[in-house]
Amino acid sequence: MLELAEAGLSRHVQREPEDDHLVNYLNKVAKPYRQEGLTVETVVMEGTPARSILDFAEAEEVELIVMTTHGRTGLRRWVYGSVTEKVMRGTNAAVLIIRPNEVQSN
């Protein structure tokens, strides 16, 4: 699991106070999966989302990237771009895209 903050990698390195909030959030999200016996690594990074995801995936030789999407269309997508699309175009790894409402309904 990867949480991104705007603007280096702070993986058990000197962390800022706001990083503690992100680490706590990620550990809370990861807890049920860990209780099921899955190995879950959480990482807090700074930078633009797409570039950070791509850099991490390449450095860690990730084979599968799972992402949710906001589902922006039209002008909003053109103005903001699409992190998911940038990741899909920038990686050789498989990318699984899940819409947030699909996650909640299961």
Coordinates of C-alpha atoms in Angstrom, one line a residue:
M1 CA 0.0 0.0 0.0
L2 CA 1.3 3.4 -1.0
E3 CA 0.1 6.7 0.3
L4 CA 1.3 9.8 -1.5
A5 CA 1.8 13.3 -0.1
E6 CA 2.4 16.2 -2.5
A7 CA 6.1 17.0 -3.1
G8 CA 11.5 11.7 -1.5
L9 CA 10.6 8.6 0.1
S10 CA 10.2 8.5 3.9
R11 CA 10.4 4.8 4.6
H12 CA 11.3 4.6 8.2
V13 CA 13.6 7.6 7.7
Q14 CA 13.2 10.8 9.5
R15 CA 9.5 11.5 9.3
E16 CA 7.5 14.7 9.5
P17 CA 4.6 14.9 11.9
E18 CA 2.0 14.7 9.1
D19 CA 3.7 11.4 7.9
D20 CA 2.6 9.8 11.2
H21 CA -1.0 10.4 10.3
L22 CA -0.5 8.8 6.9
V23 CA 1.4 5.8 8.4
N24 CA -1.4 5.3 11.0
Y25 CA -4.0 5.5 8.2
L26 CA -2.2 2.9 6.1
N27 CA -1.6 0.6 9.0
K28 CA -5.4 0.7 9.8
V29 CA -6.2 -0.1 6.2
A30 CA -3.6 -2.9 6.0
K31 CA -4.6 -4.5 9.4
P32 CA -7.5 -6.8 8.1
Y33 CA -5.2 -8.1 5.3
R34 CA -2.4 -8.8 7.7
Q35 CA -4.8 -10.6 10.1
E36 CA -5.7 -12.8 7.1
G37 CA -2.0 -13.7 6.8
L38 CA -1.1 -11.5 3.9
T39 CA 2.2 -9.6 3.8
V40 CA 1.5 -5.9 3.4
E41 CA 4.2 -3.3 3.2
T42 CA 3.1 0.3 3.7
V43 CA 5.2 3.2 2.3
V44 CA 4.8 7.0 2.5
M45 CA 6.2 9.0 -0.4
E46 CA 6.3 12.6 -1.4
G47 CA 5.9 13.8 -4.9
T48 CA 3.4 13.8 -7.7
P49 CA 1.2 10.7 -7.5
A50 CA 1.8 9.2 -11.0
R51 CA 5.6 9.7 -10.9
S52 CA 5.9 8.4 -7.3
I53 CA 3.9 5.3 -8.1
L54 CA 6.0 4.6 -11.3
D55 CA 9.3 5.2 -9.5
F56 CA 8.3 2.9 -6.6
A57 CA 7.0 0.2 -9.0
E58 CA 10.2 0.3 -11.0
A59 CA 12.6 0.3 -7.9
E60 CA 10.7 -2.6 -6.3
E61 CA 10.1 -4.6 -9.5
V62 CA 6.4 -4.6 -8.9
E63 CA 4.4 -6.9 -11.1
L64 CA 0.9 -5.7 -10.3
I65 CA -0.3 -2.2 -9.5
V66 CA -3.9 -2.0 -8.1
M67 CA -5.5 1.5 -8.1
T68 CA -8.8 3.1 -7.5
T69 CA -10.0 5.8 -9.8
H70 CA -12.1 9.0 -9.2
G71 CA -13.8 8.5 -12.5
R72 CA -13.3 12.1 -13.7
T73 CA -14.5 12.8 -17.2
G74 CA -14.5 15.7 -19.7
L75 CA -13.1 19.0 -18.7
R76 CA -12.2 17.9 -15.1
R77 CA -10.1 15.1 -16.5
W78 CA -8.4 17.3 -19.0
V79 CA -7.6 19.9 -16.4
Y80 CA -6.4 17.5 -13.7
G81 CA -5.1 14.7 -15.9
S82 CA -5.5 11.1 -14.9
V83 CA -3.1 9.5 -12.5
T84 CA -4.4 6.1 -13.4
E85 CA -3.9 6.8 -17.1
K86 CA -0.4 8.1 -16.5
V87 CA 0.5 5.0 -14.5
M88 CA -0.9 2.7 -17.1
R89 CA 1.0 4.4 -19.9
G90 CA 4.3 4.6 -17.9
T91 CA 4.7 1.0 -16.6
N92 CA 5.3 -2.5 -17.9
A93 CA 3.6 -3.9 -14.8
A94 CA 0.0 -5.1 -15.0
V95 CA -2.5 -2.4 -13.7
L96 CA -5.8 -3.4 -12.0
I97 CA -8.2 -0.5 -11.8
I98 CA -11.1 -0.6 -9.3
R99 CA -13.9 1.9 -9.1
P100 CA -14.4 3.0 -5.4
N101 CA -18.2 2.2 -5.5
E102 CA -17.3 -1.4 -6.6
V103 CA -15.1 -1.8 -3.5
Q104 CA -17.8 -0.6 -1.2
S105 CA -20.6 -2.8 -2.7
N106 CA -18.6 -6.1 -2.2

